[in-house]
mmCIF file with all atom_site columns, C-alpha atoms in Angstrom:
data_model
loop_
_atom_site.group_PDB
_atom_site.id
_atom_site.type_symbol
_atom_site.label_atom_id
_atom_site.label_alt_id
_atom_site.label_comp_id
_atom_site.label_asym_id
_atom_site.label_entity_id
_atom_site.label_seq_id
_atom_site.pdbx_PDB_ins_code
_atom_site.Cartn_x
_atom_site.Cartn_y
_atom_site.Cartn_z
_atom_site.occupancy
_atom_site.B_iso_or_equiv
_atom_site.pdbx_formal_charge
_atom_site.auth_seq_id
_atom_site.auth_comp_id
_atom_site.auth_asym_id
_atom_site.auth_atom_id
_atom_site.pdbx_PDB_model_num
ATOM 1   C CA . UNK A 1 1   ? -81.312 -39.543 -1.491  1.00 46.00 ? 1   UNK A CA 1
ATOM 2   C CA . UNK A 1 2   ? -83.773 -39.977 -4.015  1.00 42.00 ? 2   UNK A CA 1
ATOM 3   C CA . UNK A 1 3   ? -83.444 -35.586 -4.960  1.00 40.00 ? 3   UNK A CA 1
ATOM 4   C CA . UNK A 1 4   ? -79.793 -36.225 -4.974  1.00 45.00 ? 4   UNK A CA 1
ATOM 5   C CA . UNK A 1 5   ? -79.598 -38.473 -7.283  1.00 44.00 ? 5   UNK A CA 1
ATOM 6   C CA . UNK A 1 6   ? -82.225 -36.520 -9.509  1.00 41.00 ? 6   UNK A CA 1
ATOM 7   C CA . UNK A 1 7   ? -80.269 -33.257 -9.016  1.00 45.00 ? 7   UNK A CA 1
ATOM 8   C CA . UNK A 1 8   ? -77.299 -35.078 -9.826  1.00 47.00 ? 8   UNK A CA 1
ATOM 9   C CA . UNK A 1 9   ? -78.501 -36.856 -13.531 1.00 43.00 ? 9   UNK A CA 1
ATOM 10  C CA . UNK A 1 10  ? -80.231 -32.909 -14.365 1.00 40.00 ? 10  UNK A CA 1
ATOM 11  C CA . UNK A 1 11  ? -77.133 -31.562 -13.858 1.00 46.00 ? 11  UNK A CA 1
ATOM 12  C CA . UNK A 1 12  ? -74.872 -33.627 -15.722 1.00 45.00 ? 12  UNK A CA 1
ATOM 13  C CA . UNK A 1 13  ? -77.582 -32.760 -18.684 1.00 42.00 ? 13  UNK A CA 1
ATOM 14  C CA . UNK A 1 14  ? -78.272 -28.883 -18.125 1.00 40.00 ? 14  UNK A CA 1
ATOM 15  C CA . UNK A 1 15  ? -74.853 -27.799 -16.572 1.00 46.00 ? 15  UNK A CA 1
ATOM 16  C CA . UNK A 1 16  ? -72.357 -28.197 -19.415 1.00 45.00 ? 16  UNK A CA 1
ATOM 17  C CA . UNK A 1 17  ? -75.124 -26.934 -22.255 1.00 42.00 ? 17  UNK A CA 1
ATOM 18  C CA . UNK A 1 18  ? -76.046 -23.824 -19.843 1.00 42.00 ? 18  UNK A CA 1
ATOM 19  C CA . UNK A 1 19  ? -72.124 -22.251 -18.936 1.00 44.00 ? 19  UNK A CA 1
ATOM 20  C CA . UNK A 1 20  ? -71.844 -22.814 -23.078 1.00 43.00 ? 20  UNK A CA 1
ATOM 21  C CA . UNK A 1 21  ? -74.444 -19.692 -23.040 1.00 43.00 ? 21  UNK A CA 1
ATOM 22  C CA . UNK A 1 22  ? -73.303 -18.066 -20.097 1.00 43.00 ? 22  UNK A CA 1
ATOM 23  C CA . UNK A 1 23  ? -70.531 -15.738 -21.915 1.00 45.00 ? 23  UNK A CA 1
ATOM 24  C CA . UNK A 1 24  ? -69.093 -12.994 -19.532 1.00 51.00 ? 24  UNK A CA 1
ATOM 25  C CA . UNK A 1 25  ? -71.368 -13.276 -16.530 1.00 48.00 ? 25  UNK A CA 1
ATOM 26  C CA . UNK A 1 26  ? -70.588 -16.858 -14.715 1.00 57.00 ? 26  UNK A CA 1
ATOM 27  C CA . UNK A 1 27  ? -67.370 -17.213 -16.526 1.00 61.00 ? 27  UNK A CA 1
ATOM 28  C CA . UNK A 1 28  ? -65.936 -13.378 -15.315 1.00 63.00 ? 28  UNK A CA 1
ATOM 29  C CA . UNK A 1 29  ? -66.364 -14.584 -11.789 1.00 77.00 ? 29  UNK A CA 1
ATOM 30  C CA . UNK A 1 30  ? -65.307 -18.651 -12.269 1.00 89.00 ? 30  UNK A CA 1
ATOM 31  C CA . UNK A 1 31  ? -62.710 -18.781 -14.698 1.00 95.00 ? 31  UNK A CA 1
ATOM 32  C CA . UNK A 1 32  ? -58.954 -17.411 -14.633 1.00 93.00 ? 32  UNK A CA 1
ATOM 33  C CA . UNK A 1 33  ? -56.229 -18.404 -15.439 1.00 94.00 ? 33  UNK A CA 1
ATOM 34  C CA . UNK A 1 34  ? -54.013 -19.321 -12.720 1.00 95.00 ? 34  UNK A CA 1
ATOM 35  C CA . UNK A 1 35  ? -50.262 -19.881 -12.475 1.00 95.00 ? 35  UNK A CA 1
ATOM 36  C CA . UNK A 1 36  ? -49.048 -22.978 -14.323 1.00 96.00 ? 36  UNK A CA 1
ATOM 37  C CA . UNK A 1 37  ? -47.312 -25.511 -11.872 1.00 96.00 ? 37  UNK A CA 1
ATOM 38  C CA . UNK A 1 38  ? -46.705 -28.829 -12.582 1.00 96.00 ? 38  UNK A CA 1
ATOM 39  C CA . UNK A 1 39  ? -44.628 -29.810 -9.836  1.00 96.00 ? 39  UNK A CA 1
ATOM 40  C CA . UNK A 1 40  ? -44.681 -32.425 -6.933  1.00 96.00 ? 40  UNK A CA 1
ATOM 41  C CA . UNK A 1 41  ? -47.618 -34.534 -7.127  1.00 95.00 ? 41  UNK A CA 1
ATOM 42  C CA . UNK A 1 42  ? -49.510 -31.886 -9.664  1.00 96.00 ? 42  UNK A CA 1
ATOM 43  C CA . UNK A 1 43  ? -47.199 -33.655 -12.549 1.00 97.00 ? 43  UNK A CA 1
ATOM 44  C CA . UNK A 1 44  ? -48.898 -34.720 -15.626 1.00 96.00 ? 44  UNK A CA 1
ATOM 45  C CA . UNK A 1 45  ? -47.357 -37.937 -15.257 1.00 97.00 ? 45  UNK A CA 1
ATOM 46  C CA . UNK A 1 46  ? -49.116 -38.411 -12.167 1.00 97.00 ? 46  UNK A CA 1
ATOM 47  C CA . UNK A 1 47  ? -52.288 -37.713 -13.322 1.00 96.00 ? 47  UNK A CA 1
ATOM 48  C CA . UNK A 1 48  ? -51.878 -40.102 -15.903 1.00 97.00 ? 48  UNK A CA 1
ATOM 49  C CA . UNK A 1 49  ? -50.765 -42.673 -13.097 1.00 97.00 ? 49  UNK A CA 1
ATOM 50  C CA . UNK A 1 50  ? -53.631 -42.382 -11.296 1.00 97.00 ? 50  UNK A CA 1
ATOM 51  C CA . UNK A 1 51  ? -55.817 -42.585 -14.387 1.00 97.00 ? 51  UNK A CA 1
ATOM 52  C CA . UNK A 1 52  ? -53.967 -45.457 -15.543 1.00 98.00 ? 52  UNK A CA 1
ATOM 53  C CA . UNK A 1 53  ? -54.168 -47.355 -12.016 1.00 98.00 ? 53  UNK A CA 1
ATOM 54  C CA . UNK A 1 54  ? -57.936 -46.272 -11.869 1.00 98.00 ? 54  UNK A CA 1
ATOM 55  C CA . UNK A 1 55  ? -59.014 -47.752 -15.403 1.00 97.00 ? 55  UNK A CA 1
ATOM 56  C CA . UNK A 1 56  ? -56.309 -51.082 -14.725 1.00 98.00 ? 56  UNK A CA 1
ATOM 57  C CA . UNK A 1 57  ? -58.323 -51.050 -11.642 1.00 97.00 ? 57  UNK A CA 1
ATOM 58  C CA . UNK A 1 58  ? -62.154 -51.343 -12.879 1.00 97.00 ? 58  UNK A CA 1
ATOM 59  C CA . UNK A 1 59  ? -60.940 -53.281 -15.681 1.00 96.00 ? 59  UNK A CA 1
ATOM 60  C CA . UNK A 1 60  ? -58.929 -56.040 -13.785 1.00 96.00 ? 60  UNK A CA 1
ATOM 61  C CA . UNK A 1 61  ? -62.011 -55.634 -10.948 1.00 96.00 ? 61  UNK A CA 1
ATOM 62  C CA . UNK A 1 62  ? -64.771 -56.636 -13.446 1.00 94.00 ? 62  UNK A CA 1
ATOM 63  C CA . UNK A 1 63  ? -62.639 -59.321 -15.385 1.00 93.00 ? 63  UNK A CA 1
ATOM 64  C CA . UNK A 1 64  ? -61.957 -60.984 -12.109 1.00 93.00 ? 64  UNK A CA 1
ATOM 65  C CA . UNK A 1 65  ? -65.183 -60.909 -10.129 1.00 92.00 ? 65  UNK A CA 1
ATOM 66  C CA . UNK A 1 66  ? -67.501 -61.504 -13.099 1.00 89.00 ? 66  UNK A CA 1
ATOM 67  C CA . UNK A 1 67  ? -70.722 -60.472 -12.514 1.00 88.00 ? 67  UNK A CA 1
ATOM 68  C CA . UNK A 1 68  ? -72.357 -62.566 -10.041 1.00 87.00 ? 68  UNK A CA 1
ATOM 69  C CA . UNK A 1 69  ? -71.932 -60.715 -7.156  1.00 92.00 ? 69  UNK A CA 1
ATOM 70  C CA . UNK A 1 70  ? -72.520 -57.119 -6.071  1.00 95.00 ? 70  UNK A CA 1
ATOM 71  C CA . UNK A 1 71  ? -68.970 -56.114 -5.884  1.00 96.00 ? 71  UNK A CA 1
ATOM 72  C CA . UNK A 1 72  ? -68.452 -57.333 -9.845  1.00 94.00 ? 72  UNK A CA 1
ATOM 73  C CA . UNK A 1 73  ? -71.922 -55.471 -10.757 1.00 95.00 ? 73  UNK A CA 1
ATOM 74  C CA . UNK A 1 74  ? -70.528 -52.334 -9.254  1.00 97.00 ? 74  UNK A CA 1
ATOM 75  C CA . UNK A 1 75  ? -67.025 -52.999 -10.977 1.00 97.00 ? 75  UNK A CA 1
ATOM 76  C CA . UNK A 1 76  ? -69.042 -53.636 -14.397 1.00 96.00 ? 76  UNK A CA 1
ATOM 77  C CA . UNK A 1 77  ? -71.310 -50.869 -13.948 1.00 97.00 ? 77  UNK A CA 1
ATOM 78  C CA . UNK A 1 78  ? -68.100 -48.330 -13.376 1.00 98.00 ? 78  UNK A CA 1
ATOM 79  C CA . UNK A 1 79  ? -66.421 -49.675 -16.476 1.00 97.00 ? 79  UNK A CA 1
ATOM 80  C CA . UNK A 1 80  ? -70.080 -48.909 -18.487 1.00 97.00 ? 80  UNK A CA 1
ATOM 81  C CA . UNK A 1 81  ? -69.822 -45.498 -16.833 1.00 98.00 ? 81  UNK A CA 1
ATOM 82  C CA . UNK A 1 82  ? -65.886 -44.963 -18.068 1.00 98.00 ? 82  UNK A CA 1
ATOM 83  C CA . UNK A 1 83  ? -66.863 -45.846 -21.517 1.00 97.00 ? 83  UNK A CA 1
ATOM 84  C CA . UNK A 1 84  ? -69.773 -43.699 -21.795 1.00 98.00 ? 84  UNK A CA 1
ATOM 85  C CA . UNK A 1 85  ? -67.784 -41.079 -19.987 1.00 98.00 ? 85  UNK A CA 1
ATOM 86  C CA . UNK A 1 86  ? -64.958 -40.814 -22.265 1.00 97.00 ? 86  UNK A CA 1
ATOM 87  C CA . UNK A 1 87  ? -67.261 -40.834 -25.493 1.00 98.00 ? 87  UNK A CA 1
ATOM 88  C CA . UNK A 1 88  ? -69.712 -38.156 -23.768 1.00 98.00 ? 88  UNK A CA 1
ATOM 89  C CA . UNK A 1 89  ? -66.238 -36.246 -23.273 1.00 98.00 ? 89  UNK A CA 1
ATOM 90  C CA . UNK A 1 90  ? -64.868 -36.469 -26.640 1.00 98.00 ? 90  UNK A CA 1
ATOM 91  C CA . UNK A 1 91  ? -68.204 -35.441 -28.247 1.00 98.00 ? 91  UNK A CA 1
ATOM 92  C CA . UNK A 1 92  ? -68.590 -32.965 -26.429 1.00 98.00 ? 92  UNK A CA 1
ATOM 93  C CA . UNK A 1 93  ? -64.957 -31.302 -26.893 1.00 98.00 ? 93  UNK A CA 1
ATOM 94  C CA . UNK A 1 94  ? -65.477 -31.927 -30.800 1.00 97.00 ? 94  UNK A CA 1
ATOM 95  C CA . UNK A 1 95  ? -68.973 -29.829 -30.469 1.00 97.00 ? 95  UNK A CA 1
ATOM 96  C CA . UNK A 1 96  ? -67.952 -26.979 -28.193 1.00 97.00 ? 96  UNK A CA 1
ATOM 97  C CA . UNK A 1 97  ? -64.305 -26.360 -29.400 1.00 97.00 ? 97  UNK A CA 1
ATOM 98  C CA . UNK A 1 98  ? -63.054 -24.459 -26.080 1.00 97.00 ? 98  UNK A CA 1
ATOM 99  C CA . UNK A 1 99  ? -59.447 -23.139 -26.260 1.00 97.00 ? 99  UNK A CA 1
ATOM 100 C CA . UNK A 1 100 ? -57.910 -24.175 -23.099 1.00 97.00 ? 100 UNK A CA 1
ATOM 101 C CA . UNK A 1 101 ? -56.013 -21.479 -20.883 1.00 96.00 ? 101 UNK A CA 1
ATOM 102 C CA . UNK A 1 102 ? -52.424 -22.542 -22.295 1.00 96.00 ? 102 UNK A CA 1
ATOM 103 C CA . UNK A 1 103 ? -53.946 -20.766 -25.374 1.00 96.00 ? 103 UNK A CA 1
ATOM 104 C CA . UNK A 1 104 ? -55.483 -17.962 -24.214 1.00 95.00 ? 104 UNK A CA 1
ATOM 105 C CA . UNK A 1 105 ? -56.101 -15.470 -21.099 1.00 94.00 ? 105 UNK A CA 1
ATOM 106 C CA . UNK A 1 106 ? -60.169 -15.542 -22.190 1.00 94.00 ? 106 UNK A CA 1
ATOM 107 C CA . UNK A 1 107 ? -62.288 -18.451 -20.677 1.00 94.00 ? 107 UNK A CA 1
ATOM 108 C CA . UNK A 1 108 ? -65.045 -17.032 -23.166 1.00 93.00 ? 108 UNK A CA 1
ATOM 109 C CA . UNK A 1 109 ? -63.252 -18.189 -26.570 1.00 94.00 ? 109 UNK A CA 1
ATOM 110 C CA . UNK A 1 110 ? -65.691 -21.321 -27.753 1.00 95.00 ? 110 UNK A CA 1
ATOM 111 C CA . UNK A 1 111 ? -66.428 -22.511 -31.093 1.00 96.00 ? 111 UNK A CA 1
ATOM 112 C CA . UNK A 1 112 ? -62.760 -22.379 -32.178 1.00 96.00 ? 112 UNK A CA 1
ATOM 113 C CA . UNK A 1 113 ? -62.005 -25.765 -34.095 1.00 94.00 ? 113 UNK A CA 1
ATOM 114 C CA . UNK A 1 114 ? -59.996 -28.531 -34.388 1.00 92.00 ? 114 UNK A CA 1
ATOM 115 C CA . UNK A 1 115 ? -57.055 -28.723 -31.816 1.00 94.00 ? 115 UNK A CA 1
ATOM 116 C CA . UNK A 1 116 ? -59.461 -26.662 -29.071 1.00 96.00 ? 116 UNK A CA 1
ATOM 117 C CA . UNK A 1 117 ? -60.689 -29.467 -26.633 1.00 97.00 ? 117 UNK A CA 1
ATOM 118 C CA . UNK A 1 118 ? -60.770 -28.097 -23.529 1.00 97.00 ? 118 UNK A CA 1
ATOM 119 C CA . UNK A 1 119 ? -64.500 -28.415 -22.239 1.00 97.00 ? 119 UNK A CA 1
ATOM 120 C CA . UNK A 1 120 ? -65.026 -30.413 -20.528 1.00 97.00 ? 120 UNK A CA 1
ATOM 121 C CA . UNK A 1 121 ? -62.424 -31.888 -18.620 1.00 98.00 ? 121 UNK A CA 1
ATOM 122 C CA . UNK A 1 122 ? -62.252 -35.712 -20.066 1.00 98.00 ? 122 UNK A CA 1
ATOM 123 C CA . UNK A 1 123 ? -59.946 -37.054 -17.711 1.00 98.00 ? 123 UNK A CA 1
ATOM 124 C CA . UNK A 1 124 ? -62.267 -35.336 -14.804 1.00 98.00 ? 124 UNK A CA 1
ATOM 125 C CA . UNK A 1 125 ? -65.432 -36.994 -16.082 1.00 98.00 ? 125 UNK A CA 1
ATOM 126 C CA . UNK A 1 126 ? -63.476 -40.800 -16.240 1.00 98.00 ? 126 UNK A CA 1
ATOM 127 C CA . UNK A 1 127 ? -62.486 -40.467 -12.984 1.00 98.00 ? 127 UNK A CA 1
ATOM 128 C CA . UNK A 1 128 ? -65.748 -39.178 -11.790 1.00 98.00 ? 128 UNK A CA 1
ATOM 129 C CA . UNK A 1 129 ? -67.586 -41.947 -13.733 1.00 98.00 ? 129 UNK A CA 1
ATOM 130 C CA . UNK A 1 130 ? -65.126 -44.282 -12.403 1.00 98.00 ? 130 UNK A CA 1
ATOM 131 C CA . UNK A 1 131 ? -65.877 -43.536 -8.916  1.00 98.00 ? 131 UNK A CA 1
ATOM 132 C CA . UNK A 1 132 ? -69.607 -43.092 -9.031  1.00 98.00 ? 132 UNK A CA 1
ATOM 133 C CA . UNK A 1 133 ? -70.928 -46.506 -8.839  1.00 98.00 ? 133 UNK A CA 1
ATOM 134 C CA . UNK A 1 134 ? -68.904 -47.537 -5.981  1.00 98.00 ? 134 UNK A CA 1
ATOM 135 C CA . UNK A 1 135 ? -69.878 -44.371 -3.781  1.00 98.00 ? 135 UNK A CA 1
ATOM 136 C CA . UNK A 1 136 ? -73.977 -44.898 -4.964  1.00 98.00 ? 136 UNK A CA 1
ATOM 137 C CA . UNK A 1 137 ? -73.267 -48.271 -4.194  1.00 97.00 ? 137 UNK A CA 1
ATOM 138 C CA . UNK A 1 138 ? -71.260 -48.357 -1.194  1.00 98.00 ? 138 UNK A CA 1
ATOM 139 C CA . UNK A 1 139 ? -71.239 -44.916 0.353   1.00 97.00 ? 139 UNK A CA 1
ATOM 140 C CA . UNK A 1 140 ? -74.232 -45.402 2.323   1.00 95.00 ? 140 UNK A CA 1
ATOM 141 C CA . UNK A 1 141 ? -73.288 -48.083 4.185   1.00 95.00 ? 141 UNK A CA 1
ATOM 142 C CA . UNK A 1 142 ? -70.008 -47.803 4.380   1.00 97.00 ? 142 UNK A CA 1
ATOM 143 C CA . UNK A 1 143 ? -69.256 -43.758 4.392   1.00 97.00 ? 143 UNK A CA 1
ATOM 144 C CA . UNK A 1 144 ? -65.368 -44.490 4.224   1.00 97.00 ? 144 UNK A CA 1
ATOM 145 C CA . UNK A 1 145 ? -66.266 -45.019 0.751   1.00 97.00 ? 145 UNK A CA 1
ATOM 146 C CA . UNK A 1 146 ? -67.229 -41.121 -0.131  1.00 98.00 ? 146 UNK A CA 1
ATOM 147 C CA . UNK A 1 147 ? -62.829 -40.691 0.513   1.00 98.00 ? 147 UNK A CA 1
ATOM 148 C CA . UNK A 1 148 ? -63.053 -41.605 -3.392  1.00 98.00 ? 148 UNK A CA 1
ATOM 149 C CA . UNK A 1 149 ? -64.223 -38.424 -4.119  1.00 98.00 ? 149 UNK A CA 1
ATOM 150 C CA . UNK A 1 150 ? -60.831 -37.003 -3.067  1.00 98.00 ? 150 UNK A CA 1
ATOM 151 C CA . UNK A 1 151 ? -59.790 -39.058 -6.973  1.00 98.00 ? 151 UNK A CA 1
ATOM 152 C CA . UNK A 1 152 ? -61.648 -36.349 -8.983  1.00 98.00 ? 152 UNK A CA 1
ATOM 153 C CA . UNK A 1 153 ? -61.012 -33.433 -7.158  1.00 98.00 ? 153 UNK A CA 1
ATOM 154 C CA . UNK A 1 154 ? -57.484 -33.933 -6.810  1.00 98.00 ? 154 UNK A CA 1
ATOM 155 C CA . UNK A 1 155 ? -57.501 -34.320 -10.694 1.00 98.00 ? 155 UNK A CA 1
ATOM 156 C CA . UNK A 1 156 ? -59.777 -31.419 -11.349 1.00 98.00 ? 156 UNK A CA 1
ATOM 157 C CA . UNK A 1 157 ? -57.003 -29.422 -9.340  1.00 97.00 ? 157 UNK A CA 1
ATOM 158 C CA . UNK A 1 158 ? -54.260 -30.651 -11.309 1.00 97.00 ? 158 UNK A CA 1
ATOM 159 C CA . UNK A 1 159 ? -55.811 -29.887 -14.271 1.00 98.00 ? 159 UNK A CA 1
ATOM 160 C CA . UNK A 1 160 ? -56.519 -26.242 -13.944 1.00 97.00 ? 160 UNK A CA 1
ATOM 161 C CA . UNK A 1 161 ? -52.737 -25.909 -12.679 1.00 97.00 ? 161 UNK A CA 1
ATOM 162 C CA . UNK A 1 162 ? -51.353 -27.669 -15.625 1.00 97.00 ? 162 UNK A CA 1
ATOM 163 C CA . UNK A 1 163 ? -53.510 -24.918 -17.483 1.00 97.00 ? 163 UNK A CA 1
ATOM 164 C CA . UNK A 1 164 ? -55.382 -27.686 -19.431 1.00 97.00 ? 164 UNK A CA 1
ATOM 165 C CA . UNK A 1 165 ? -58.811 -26.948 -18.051 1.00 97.00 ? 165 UNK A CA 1
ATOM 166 C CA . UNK A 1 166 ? -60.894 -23.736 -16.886 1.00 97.00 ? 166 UNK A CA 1
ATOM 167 C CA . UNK A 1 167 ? -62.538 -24.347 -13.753 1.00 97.00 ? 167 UNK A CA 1
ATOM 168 C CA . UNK A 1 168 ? -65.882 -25.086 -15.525 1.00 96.00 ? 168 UNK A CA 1
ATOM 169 C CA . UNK A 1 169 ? -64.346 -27.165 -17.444 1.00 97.00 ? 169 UNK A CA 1
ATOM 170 C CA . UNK A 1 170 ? -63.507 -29.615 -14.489 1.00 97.00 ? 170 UNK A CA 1
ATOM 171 C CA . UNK A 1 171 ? -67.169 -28.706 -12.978 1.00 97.00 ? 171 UNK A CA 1
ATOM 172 C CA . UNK A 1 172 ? -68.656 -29.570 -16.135 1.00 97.00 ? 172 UNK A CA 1
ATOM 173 C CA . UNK A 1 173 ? -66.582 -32.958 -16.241 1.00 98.00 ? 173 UNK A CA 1
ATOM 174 C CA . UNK A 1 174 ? -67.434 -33.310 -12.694 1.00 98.00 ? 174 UNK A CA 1
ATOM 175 C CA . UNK A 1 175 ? -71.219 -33.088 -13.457 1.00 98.00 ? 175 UNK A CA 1
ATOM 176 C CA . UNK A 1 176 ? -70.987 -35.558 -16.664 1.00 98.00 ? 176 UNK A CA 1
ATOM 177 C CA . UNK A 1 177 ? -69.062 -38.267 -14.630 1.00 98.00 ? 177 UNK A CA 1
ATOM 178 C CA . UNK A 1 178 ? -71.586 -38.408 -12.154 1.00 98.00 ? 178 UNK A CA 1
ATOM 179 C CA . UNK A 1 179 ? -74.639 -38.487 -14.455 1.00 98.00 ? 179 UNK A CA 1
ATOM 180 C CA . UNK A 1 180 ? -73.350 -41.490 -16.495 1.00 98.00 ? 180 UNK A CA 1
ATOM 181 C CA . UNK A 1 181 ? -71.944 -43.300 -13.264 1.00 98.00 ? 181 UNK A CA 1
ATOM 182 C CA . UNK A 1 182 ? -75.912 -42.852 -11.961 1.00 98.00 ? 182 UNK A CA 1
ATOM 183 C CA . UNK A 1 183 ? -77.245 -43.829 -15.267 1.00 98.00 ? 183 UNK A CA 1
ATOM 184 C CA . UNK A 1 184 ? -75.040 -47.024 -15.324 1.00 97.00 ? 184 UNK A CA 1
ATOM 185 C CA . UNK A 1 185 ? -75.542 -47.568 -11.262 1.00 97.00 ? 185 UNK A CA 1
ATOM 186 C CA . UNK A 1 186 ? -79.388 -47.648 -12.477 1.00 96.00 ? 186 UNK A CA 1
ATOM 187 C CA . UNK A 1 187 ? -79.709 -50.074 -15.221 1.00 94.00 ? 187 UNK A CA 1
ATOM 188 C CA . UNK A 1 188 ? -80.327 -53.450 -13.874 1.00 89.00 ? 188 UNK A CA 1
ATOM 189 C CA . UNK A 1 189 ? -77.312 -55.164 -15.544 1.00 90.00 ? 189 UNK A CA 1
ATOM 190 C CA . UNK A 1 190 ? -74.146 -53.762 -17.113 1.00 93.00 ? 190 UNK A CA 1
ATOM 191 C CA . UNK A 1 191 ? -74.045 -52.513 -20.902 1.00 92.00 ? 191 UNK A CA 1
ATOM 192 C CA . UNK A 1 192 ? -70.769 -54.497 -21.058 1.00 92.00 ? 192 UNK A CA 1
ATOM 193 C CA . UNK A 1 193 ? -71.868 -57.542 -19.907 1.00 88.00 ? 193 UNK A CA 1
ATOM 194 C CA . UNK A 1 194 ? -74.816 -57.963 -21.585 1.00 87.00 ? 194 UNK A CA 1
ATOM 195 C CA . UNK A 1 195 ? -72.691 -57.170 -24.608 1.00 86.00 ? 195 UNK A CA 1
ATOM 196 C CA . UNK A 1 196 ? -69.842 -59.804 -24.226 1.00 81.00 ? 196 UNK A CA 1
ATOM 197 C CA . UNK A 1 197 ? -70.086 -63.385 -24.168 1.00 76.00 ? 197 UNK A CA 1
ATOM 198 C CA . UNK A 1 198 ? -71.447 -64.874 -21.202 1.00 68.00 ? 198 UNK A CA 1
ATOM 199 C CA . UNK A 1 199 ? -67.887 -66.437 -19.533 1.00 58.00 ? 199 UNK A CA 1
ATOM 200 C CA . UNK A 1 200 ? -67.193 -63.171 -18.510 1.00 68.00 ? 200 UNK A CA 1
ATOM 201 C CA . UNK A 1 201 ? -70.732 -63.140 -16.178 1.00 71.00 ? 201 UNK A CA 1
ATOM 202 C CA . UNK A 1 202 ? -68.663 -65.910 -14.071 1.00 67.00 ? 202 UNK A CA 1
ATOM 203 C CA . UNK A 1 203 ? -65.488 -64.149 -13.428 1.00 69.00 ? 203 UNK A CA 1
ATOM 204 C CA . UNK A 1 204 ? -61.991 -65.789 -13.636 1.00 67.00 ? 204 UNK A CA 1
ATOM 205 C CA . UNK A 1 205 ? -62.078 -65.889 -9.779  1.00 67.00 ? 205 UNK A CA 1
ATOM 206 C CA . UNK A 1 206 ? -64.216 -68.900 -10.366 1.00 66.00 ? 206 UNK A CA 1
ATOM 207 C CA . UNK A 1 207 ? -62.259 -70.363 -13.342 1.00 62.00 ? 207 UNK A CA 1
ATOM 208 C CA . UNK A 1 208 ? -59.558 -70.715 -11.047 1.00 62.00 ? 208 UNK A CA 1
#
């Protein structure tokens, strides 16, 4: 457990800086572009739904259990993750300047400017940092709880068929999400928490 976990937090820091490097070799045999379909549940407005229900999720979790108990900890700590997820994301696009397949046939064209955002995969990494303290957490125990992975790949699908990602791009968002979900499943108390007034340690399970 204890090399999983370390694999995991390397990866999420040597993964998306290494396929920046990688130019024709990894990228000729893991990118392509693949036929765009948007249909059934691959819909963009399902994705957001699910993204939506995810974040309403953690949000209304933490707000409501405070942070007391385990379950509001882990509820906390995957709202710390989202946060840090989506800024590690946006960064990250802003540095590397990807143009996503609906632009172009070449996975290798990086460094392109504003309006190029496509690595890595922000809404892969939220949902993956979403998801991460609950199946550190949980999963052990209670291996049911590892069925939350199915969240992040079913996104990181939807994404490549919408042609808004390359596949390393949803790897890469894959890798981030978990790294700050274990950073935040680490830290003894929630970055939130700590940050906001204390009412919201009790939870407005209690208030009521």
């Amino acid at each position: 457990m204890r090399r999983w976990k370390s694999c995991a937090i390397a990866g999420a820091l040597l993964f998306p800086a290494s396929l920046s490097f990688a130019g024709g070799g990894l990228f000729g045999l893991l990118d392509h572009r693949v036929n765009k379909d948007e249909s059934g549940i691959w819909a963009r407005h399902d994705q957001v739904l699910l993204e939506d229900l995810l974040f309403a999720s953690v949000l209304g979790g933490a707000l409501w259990e405070g942070g007391d108990t385990l379950l509001g900890q882990t509820f906390w700590r995957s709202l710390d993750a989202s946060v840090l997820g989506i800024a590690a994301a946006a960064v990250s696009k802003g540095l590397f300047t990807r143009e996503r397949p609906a632009q172009t046939p070449d996975p290798n064209q990086w460094f392109k400017g504003g309006g190029h955002y496509s690595f890595p995969s922000g809404d892969v990494t939220f949902v993956t940092a979403a998801i991460t303290p609950f199946v550190l957490t949980y999963g052990p125990e209670h291996p049911v709880v590892y069925a939350l992975e199915a969240l992040p790949l079913y996104d990181a699908v939807a994404r490549v068929k919408s042609q808004a990602h390359w596949q390393s791009d949803v790897l890469a968002g894959f890798a981030l999400g978990t790294g700050v979900g274990y950073y935040a499943t680490q830290r003894s108390n929630s970055l939130l928490l700590e940050a906001l007034p204390g009412g919201f340690k009790v939870g407005l399970r209690k208030l009521w």
